[in-house]
Short mmCIF file of C-alpha atoms and ligand atoms in Angstrom, two decimals:
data_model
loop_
_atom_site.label_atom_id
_atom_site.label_comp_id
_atom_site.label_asym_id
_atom_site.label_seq_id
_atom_site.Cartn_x
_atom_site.Cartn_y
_atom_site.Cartn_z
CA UNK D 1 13.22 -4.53 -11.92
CA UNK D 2 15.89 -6.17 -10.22
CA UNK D 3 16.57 -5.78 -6.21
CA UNK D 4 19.28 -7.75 -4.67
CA UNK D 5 16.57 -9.28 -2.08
CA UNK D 6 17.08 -12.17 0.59
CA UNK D 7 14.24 -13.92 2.82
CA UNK D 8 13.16 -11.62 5.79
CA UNK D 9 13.14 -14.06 8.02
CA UNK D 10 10.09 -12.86 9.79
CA UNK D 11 7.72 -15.70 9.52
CA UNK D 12 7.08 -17.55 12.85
CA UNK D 13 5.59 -21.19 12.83
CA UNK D 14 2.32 -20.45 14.38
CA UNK D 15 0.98 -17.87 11.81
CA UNK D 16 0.95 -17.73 7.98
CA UNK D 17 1.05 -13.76 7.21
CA UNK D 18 3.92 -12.03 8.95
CA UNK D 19 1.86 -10.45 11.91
CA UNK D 20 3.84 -7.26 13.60
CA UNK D 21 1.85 -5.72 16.56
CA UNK D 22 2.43 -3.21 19.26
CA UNK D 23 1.41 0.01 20.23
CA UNK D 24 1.89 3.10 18.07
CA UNK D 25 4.27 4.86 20.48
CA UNK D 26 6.13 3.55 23.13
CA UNK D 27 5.06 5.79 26.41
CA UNK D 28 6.07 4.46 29.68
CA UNK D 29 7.65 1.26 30.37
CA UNK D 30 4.78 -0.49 31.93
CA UNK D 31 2.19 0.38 28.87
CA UNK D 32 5.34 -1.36 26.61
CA UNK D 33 6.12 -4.37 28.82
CA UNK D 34 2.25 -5.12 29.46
CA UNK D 35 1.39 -4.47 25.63
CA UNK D 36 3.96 -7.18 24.79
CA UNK D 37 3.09 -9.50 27.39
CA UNK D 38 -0.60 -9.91 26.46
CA UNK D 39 0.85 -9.95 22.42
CA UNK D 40 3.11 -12.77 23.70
CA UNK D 41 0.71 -14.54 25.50
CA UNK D 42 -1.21 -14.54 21.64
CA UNK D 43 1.27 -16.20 20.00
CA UNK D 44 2.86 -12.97 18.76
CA UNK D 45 6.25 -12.81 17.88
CA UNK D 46 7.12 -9.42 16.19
CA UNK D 47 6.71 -6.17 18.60
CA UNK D 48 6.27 -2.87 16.79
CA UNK D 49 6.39 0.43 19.32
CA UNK D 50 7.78 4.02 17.72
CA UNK D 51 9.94 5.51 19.56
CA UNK D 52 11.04 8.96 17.76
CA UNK D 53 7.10 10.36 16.69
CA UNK D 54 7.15 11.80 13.23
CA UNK D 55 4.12 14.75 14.30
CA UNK D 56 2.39 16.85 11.51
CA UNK D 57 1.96 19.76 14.18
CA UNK D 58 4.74 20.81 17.22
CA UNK D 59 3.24 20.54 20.46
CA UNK D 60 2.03 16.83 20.73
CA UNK D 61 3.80 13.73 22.29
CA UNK D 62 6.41 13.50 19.92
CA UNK D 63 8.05 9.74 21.10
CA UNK D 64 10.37 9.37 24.42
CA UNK D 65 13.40 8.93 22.02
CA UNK D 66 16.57 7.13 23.75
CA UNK D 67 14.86 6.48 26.79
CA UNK D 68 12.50 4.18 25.43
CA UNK D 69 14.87 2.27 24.05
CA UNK D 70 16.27 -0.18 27.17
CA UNK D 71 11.96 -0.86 27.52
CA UNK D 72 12.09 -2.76 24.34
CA UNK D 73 15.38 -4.60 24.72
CA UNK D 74 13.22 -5.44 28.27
CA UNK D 75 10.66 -6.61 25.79
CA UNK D 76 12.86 -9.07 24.10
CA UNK D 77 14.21 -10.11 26.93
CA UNK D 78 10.65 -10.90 29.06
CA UNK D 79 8.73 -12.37 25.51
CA UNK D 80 11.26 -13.86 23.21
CA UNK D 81 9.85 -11.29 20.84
CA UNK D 82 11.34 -9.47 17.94
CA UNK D 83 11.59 -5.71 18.26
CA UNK D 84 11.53 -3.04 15.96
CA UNK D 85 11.15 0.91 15.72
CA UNK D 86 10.22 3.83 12.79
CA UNK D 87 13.75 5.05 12.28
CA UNK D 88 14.33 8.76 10.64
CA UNK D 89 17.11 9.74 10.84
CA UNK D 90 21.05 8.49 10.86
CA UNK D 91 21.45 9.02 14.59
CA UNK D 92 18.01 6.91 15.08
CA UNK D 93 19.48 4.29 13.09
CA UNK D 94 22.95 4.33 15.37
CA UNK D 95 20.87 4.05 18.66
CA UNK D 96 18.41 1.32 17.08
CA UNK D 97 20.98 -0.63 16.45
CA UNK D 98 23.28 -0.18 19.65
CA UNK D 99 19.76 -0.68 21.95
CA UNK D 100 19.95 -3.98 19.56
CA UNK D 101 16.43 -3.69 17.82
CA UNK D 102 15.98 -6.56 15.88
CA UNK D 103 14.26 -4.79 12.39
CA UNK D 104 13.35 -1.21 11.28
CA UNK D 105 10.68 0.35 9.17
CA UNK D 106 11.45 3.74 7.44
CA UNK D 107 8.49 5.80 7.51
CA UNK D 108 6.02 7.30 4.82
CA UNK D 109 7.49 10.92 5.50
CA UNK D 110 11.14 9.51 5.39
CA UNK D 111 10.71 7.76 2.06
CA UNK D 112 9.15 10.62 0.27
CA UNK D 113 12.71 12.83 0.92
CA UNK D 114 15.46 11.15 -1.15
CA UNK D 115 17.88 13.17 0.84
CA UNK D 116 16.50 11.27 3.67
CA UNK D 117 16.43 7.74 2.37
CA UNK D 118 20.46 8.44 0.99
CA UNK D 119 21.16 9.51 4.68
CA UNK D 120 19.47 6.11 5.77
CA UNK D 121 21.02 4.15 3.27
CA UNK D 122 24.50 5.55 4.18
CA UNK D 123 24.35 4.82 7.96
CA UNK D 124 22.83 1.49 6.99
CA UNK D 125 25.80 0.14 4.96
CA UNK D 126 26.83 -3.27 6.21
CA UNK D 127 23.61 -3.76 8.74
CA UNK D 128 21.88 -7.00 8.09
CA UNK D 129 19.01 -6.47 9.69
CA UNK D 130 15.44 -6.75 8.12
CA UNK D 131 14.23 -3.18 6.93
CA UNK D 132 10.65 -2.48 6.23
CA UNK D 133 9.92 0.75 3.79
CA UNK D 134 6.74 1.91 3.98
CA UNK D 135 4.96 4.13 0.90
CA UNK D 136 5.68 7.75 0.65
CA UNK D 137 2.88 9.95 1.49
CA UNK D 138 1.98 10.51 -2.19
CA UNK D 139 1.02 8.26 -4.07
CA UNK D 140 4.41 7.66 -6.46
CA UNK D 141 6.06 4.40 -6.98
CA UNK D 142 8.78 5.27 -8.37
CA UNK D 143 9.61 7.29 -5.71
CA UNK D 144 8.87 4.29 -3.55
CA UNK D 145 11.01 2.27 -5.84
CA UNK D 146 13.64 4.60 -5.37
CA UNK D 147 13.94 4.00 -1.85
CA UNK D 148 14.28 0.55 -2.11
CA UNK D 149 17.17 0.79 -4.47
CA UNK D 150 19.31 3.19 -2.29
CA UNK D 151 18.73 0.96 0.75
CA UNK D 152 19.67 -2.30 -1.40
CA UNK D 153 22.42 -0.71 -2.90
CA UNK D 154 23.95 -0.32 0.57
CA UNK D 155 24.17 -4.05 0.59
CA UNK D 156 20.89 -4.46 2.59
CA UNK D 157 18.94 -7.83 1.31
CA UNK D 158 16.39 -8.17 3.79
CA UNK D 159 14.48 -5.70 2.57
CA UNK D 160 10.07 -5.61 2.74
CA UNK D 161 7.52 -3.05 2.18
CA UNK D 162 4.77 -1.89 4.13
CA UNK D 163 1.45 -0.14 2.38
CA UNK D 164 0.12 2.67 4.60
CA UNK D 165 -1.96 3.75 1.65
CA UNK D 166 -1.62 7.84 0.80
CA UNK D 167 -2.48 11.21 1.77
CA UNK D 168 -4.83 13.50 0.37
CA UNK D 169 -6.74 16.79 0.86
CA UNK D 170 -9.89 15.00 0.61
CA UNK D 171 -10.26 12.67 3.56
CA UNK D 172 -13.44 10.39 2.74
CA UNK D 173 -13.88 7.38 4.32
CA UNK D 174 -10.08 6.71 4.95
CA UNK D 175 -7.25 8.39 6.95
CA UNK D 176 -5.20 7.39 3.97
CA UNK D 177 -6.20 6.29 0.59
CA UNK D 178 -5.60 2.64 0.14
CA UNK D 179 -4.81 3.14 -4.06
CA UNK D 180 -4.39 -0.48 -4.16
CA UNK D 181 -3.02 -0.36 -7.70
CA UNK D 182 -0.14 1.08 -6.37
CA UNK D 183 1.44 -1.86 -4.13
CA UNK D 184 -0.33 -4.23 -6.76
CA UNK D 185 1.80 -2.68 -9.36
CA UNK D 186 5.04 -3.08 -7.04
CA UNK D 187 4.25 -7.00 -6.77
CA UNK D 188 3.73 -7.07 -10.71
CA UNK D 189 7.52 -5.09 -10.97
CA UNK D 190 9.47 -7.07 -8.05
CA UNK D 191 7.79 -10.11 -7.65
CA UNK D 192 10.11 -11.23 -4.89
CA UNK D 193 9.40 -8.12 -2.69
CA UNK D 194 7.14 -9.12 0.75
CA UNK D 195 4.32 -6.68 0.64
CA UNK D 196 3.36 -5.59 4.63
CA UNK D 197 -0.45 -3.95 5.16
CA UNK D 198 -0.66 -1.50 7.71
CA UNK D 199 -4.88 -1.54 8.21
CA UNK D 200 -4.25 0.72 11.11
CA UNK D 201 -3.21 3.79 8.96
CA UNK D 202 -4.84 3.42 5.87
CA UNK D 203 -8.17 3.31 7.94
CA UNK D 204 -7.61 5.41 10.88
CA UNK D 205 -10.20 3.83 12.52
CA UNK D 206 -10.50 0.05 14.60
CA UNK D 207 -13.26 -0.68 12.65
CA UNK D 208 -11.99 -0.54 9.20
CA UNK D 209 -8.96 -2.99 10.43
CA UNK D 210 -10.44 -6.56 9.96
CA UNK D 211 -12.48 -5.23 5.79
CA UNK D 212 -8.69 -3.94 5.18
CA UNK D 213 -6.74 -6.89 6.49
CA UNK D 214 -8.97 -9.55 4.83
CA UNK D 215 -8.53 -7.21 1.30
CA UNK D 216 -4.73 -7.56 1.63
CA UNK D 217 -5.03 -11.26 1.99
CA UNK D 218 -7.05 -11.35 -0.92
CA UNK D 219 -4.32 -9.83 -2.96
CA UNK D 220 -1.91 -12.00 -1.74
CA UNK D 221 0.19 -9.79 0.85
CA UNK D 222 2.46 -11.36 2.77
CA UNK D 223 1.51 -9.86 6.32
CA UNK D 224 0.35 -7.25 8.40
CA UNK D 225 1.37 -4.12 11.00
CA UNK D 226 -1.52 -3.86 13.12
CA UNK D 227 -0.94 -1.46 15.95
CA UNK D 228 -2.49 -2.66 19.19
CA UNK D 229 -2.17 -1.26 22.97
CA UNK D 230 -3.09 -2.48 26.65
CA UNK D 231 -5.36 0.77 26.79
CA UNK D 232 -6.80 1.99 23.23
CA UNK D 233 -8.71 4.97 24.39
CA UNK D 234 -5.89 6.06 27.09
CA UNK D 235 -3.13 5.92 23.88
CA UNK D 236 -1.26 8.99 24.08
CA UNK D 237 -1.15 8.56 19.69
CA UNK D 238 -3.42 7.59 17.36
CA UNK D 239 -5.79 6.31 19.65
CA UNK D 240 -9.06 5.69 17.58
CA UNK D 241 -7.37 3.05 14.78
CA UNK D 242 -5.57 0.84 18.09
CA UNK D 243 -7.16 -2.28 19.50
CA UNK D 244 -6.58 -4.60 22.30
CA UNK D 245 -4.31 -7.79 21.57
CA UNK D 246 -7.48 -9.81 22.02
CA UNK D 247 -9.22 -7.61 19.56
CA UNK D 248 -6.14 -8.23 17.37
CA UNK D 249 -7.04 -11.71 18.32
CA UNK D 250 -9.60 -11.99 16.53
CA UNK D 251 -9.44 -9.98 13.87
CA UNK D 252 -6.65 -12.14 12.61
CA UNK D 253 -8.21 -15.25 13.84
CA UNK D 254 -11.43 -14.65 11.54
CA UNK D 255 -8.86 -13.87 8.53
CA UNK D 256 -9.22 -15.77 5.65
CA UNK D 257 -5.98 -16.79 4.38
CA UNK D 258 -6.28 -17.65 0.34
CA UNK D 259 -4.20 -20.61 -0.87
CA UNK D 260 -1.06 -19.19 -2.58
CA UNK D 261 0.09 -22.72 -3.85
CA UNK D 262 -3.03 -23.80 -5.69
CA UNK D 263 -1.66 -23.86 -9.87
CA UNK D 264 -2.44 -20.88 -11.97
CA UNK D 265 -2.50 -23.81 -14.23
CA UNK D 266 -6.56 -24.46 -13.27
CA UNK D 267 -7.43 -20.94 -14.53
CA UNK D 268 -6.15 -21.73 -17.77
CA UNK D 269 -9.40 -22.09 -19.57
CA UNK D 270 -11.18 -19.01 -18.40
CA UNK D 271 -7.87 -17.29 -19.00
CA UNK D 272 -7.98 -18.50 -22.72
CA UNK D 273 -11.30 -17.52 -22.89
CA UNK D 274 -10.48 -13.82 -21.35
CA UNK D 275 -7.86 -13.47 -24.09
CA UNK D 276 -10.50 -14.16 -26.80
CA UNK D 277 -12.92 -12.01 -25.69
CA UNK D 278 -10.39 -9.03 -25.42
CA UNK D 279 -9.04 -10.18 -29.08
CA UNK D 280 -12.47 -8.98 -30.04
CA UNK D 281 -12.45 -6.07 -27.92
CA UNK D 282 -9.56 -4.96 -29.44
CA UNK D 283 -10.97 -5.57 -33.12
CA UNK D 284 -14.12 -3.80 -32.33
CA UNK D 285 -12.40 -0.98 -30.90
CA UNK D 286 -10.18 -0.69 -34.58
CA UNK D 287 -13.91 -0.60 -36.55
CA UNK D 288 -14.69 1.66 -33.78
CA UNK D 289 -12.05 4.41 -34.25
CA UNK D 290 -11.80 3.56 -38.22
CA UNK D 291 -15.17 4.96 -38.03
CA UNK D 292 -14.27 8.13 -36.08
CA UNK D 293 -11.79 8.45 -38.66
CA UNK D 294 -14.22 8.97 -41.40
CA UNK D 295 -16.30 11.09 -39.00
CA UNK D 296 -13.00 13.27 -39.46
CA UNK D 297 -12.83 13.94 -42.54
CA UNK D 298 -16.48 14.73 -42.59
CA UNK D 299 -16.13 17.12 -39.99
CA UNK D 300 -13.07 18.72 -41.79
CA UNK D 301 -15.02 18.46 -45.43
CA UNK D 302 -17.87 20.27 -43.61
CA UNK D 303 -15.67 22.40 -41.51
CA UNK D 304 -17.02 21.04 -38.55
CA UNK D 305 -15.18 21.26 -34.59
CA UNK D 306 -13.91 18.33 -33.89
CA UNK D 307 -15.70 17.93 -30.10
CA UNK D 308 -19.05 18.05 -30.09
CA UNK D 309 -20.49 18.62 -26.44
CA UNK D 310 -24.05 17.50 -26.39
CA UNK D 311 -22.87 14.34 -28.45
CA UNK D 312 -20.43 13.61 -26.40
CA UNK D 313 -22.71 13.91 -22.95
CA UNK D 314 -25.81 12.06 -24.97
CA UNK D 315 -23.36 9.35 -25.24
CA UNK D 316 -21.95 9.08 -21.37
CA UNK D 317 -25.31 9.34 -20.14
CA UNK D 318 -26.30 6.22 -22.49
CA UNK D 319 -23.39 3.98 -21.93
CA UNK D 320 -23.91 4.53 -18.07
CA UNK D 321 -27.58 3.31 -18.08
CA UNK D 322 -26.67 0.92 -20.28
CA UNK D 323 -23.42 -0.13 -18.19
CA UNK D 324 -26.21 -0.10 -14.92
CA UNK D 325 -28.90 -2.62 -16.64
CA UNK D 326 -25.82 -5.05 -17.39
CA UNK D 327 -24.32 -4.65 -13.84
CA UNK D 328 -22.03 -2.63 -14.35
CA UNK D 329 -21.17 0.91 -11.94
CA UNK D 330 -22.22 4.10 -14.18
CA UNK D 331 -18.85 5.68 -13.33
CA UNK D 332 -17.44 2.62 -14.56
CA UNK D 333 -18.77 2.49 -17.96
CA UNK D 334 -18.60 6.59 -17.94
CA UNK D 335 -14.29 6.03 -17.67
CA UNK D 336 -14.67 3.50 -20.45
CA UNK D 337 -15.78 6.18 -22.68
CA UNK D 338 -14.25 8.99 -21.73
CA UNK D 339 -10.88 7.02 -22.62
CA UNK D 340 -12.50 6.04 -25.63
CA UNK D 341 -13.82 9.09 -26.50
CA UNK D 342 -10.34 10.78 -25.62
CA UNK D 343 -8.17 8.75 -28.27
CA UNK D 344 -10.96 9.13 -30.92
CA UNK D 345 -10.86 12.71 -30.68
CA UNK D 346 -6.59 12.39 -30.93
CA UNK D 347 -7.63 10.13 -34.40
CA UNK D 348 -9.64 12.68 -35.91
CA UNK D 349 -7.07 15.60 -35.23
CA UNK D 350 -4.67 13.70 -36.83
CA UNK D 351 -6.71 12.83 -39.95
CA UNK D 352 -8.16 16.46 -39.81
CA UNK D 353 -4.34 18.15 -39.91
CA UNK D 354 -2.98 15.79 -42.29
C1 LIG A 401 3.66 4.52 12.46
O1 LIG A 401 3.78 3.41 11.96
O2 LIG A 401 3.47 4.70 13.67
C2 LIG A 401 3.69 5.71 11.59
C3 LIG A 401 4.00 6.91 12.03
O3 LIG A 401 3.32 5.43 10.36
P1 LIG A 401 3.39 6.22 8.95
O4 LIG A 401 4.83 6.44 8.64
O5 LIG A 401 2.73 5.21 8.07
O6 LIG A 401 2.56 7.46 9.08
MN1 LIG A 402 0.53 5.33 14.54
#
């Protein structure tokens, strides 16, 4: 996949991952200016603060809009900080730009409407300012994809994404689901692409902010959106998952930032030896389905079905206990087989209606 991409030019001398932090919504000119001070005063350099509220229900604070605007120029203008906003909407983008934010970030509910994204793209013909795109709400990368294209195809090169992980009926542990296949999968198709983590909504709750921060270091991410505000609990939005800049302190002072140079070169031996071992992986899943084959044509000699149930559960329940004494998860080794189990039930149908 090819993106016409340029460096974001985020990066500030005193921290390795990209760090943006600020409150979720901008609500009254002192909570803003006192927010960015204390950020400031930690060596911050990108402010975050939403300004237009994308709200599932009517009736809550839904952003000051325009008026909140002149408060972050203010912020730029008392911290030296970079500023930026969630933008929605052309006319957003037109009074981002005149208040003279210095990035954007489209979010998750804007990139899952094309219509949307096409609108954005439009208004943002000719803007060289970094834009941040964050995942849509379900979990569909090409969808995601497709967002970046329109933007970069309106000439816009400095261009990042931010994973806010994804929404589903079933809430579990986290407000959103992390699926970190999903921006793992984006790094794998546009190498080049810097990868944002937004801990604050994928876990919905302070607690979960330092596990999910340290996990997108791990993987190699490039920075973070952490939202943070003077007054957590008085946070007119999403006040359970914001922390106090000293909070953020140290959450991203305890970070563990993995060495990105160090040679792929010194896993070259236990990379060989990977490849081996799924050479004969590979060759004992051929005997393996070679087998089912000739089960096939016993089962259609005998006129036999082709799925047989209590086989099939004798041999999950096996391969899990077996999968458990080796250290393996149950569920684990019960995927395995149902894949397994799947395409050797597709090679008997075929040698059955031959
Ligand atoms: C936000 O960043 O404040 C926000 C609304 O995020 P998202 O689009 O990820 O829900
Ligand atoms: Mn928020």
């Amino acid at each position: 996949m090819e993106l016409d991409l340029q460096p974001l030019e985020l990066q500030t001398p005193s921290f390795h991952p990209i760090v943006i932090a600020g409150p979720c919504s901008a609500e009254t000119e002192e909570q803003v200016l006192q927010t960015a001070l204390a950020l400031a005063e930690q060596g911050y350099r990108l402010f975050r603060a939403g300004i237009w509220k994308p709200r599932t229900k009517p009736g809550g604070f839904e952003g000051n809009g325009e008026m909140a605007l002149p408060w972050m120029k203010n912020v730029k203008n008392e911290t030296g900080m970079l500023v930026s906003t969630e933008v929605a909407t052309p006319q957003h983008v037109e009074l981002a730009l005149k208040h003279e934010l210095d990035f954007l970030w489209i979010g998750a509910r804007t990139t899952t409407n094309p219509f949307a994204m096409q609108a954005l793209a439009d208004v943002l013909r000719g803007v060289d300012i970094p834009v941040l795109i964050k995942n849509p709400m379900n979990p569909d990368i090409e969808l995601w994809i497709g967002a970046l294209q329109r933007i970069n195809q309106a000439g816009v090169k400095k261009i990042g994404v931010i994973h806010r992980g994804f929404s589903s009926y079933d809430k579990k542990i986290y407000r959103n689901q992390p699926m970190w296949q999903i921006p793992i999968e984006l790094r794998r198709r546009i190498p080049n692409l810097p990868i944002i983590c937004d801990p604050s909504h994928i876990g919905g709750r302070r607690d979960f902010i330092a596990p999910l921060s340290q996990q997108a270091m791990d993987l190699g991410f490039d920075g973070l959106i952490i939202e943070s505000h003077i007054a957590p609990d008085k946070a007119w939005s999403d006040s359970q998952q914001q922390i106090t800049p000293e909070q953020l302190g140290n959450v991203i002072e305890q970070l563990i930032i993995r060495d990105k140079t160090v040679s792929t070169e010194d896993l070259r031996q236990l990379r060989s030896e990977i490849d081996e071992i799924d050479d004969i992986l590979m060759d004992l899943l051929t005997k393996r389905f070679r087998i089912c084959r000739e089960i096939g044509t016993f089962k259609k000699e005998h006129n036999m079905t082709v799925l047989q149930a209590t086989r099939y559960n004798e041999l999950l329940e096996s391969r899990g206990a077996q999968a458990e004494k080796c250290g393996m998860s149950p569920e684990f080794a019960a995927s395995v087989f149902e894949h397994i189990h799947e395409e050797s039930i597709r090679q008997q149908l075929a040698v059955i209606n031959k």
